[in-house]
Short mmCIF file of C-alpha atoms in Angstrom, two decimals:
data_model
loop_
_atom_site.label_atom_id
_atom_site.label_comp_id
_atom_site.label_asym_id
_atom_site.label_seq_id
_atom_site.Cartn_x
_atom_site.Cartn_y
_atom_site.Cartn_z
CA MET A 35 54.17 -179.90 69.16
CA VAL A 36 50.49 -179.20 68.70
CA ASN A 37 48.91 -179.67 65.37
CA ALA A 38 47.14 -176.63 64.34
CA ASP A 39 44.18 -178.31 62.70
CA ARG A 40 43.02 -180.00 65.91
CA LEU A 41 42.71 -176.56 67.39
CA GLY A 42 40.69 -175.51 64.92
CA ASN A 43 43.24 -173.16 63.73
CA PRO A 44 43.43 -172.29 59.83
CA PRO A 45 46.76 -173.49 58.50
CA PRO A 46 49.24 -170.93 57.67
CA PRO A 47 48.87 -169.67 53.87
CA SER A 48 51.32 -171.10 51.68
CA SER A 49 53.43 -168.98 49.26
CA GLY A 50 52.33 -168.24 45.78
CA GLU A 51 48.86 -167.44 44.22
CA ALA A 52 46.88 -169.42 47.17
CA ALA A 53 48.50 -167.02 49.67
CA ALA A 54 47.59 -163.88 47.71
CA ASN A 55 43.99 -164.87 47.44
CA ALA A 56 43.60 -166.08 51.26
CA PRO A 57 41.04 -164.02 53.26
CA LEU A 58 42.30 -161.22 55.13
CA ASN A 59 42.41 -161.50 58.85
CA TYR A 60 40.24 -158.54 60.86
CA ASP A 61 43.20 -156.06 61.34
CA GLU A 62 43.90 -156.35 57.78
CA ARG A 63 40.29 -155.56 56.87
CA ILE A 64 40.35 -152.74 58.99
CA ASN A 65 43.44 -151.32 57.46
CA VAL A 66 42.29 -151.55 54.04
CA GLY A 67 38.81 -149.50 54.87
CA LYS A 68 36.46 -152.47 54.12
CA ILE A 69 35.22 -152.00 57.75
CA LYS A 70 34.80 -148.22 58.69
CA ASP A 71 34.01 -147.23 62.15
CA GLU A 72 35.64 -143.96 62.08
CA GLY A 73 33.16 -141.16 62.26
CA ALA A 74 30.37 -143.75 61.88
CA ARG A 75 28.87 -142.93 65.28
CA PRO A 76 28.99 -140.45 68.20
CA PRO A 77 31.53 -141.02 70.92
CA PRO A 78 29.95 -142.46 74.00
CA ALA A 79 28.09 -140.16 76.32
CA PHE A 80 29.21 -140.58 79.87
CA ARG A 81 26.55 -140.50 82.53
CA CYS A 82 26.67 -139.14 85.79
CA VAL A 83 24.12 -139.18 88.84
CA SER A 84 23.49 -136.53 91.22
CA ASN A 85 21.74 -136.87 94.53
CA LEU A 86 19.54 -133.64 95.01
CA GLY A 87 17.90 -134.52 98.33
CA VAL A 88 15.33 -136.84 100.10
CA CYS A 89 12.27 -137.40 98.54
CA GLY A 90 9.26 -136.93 101.00
CA LYS A 91 11.18 -135.03 103.46
CA THR A 92 13.74 -132.47 101.50
CA PHE A 93 10.90 -131.85 98.70
CA SER A 94 8.29 -133.65 96.99
CA GLU A 95 8.71 -136.07 93.82
CA GLU A 96 7.12 -133.35 91.66
CA ARG A 97 9.83 -131.03 92.92
CA CYS A 98 12.69 -133.62 92.41
CA ILE A 99 11.87 -133.92 88.67
CA GLN A 100 11.39 -130.25 88.45
CA LEU A 101 14.80 -129.44 89.96
CA CYS A 102 16.62 -132.03 87.94
CA ASN A 103 15.01 -131.08 84.60
CA ASN A 104 16.07 -127.08 85.69
CA TYR A 105 19.66 -128.13 86.90
CA TYR A 106 20.47 -130.18 84.07
CA SER A 107 18.71 -129.09 81.11
CA GLY A 108 20.18 -129.63 77.90
CA GLN A 109 22.04 -132.60 79.44
CA HIS A 110 19.28 -135.18 79.17
CA PRO A 111 18.22 -135.50 82.60
CA SER A 112 16.50 -138.34 84.00
CA PRO A 113 15.08 -137.96 87.49
CA LYS A 114 13.79 -140.37 90.03
CA CYS A 115 13.15 -140.97 93.64
CA ALA A 116 14.54 -144.24 94.57
CA GLN A 117 15.31 -145.99 97.57
CA PHE A 118 18.75 -147.94 98.38
CA PRO A 119 18.57 -151.35 100.05
CA GLY A 120 19.18 -150.72 103.67
CA THR A 121 17.63 -147.15 103.78
CA THR A 122 14.53 -145.98 104.66
CA ASP A 123 14.65 -142.82 102.80
CA ALA A 124 13.82 -142.36 98.88
CA PHE A 125 16.65 -140.30 97.65
CA CYS A 126 16.22 -137.84 94.37
CA PHE A 127 18.59 -138.77 91.91
CA CYS A 128 19.01 -137.22 88.71
CA GLU A 129 20.79 -139.21 85.63
CA HIS A 130 22.22 -136.78 83.27
CA ASP A 131 25.01 -136.13 80.71
CA CYS A 132 28.51 -135.39 82.59
CA ARG A 133 29.83 -132.02 81.80
CA ASN A 134 32.92 -131.50 79.79
CA ASN A 135 35.07 -129.22 81.87
CA SER A 136 37.88 -128.68 79.26
#
């Protein structure tokens, strides 16, 4: 049997007053409300990326920005023309909040 002290684990609490005053573990602190996370922050926003075309061929970078902002207004759009490794064309990517279709 391995000694718990050798692993750096605290010994199990003894019965009586010492056990009653032992520090709570993380789960117990959450259960008694000492750590509050519920409602403290907004839910994570899922981000999507749409390919709107080829910059310089389908349309200009300015048009890429305009289309992205128009199509996804209210969804925090972030347009950019970027080239993937192994390709010769720069694509118009529009990163935006994903739509909730519920």
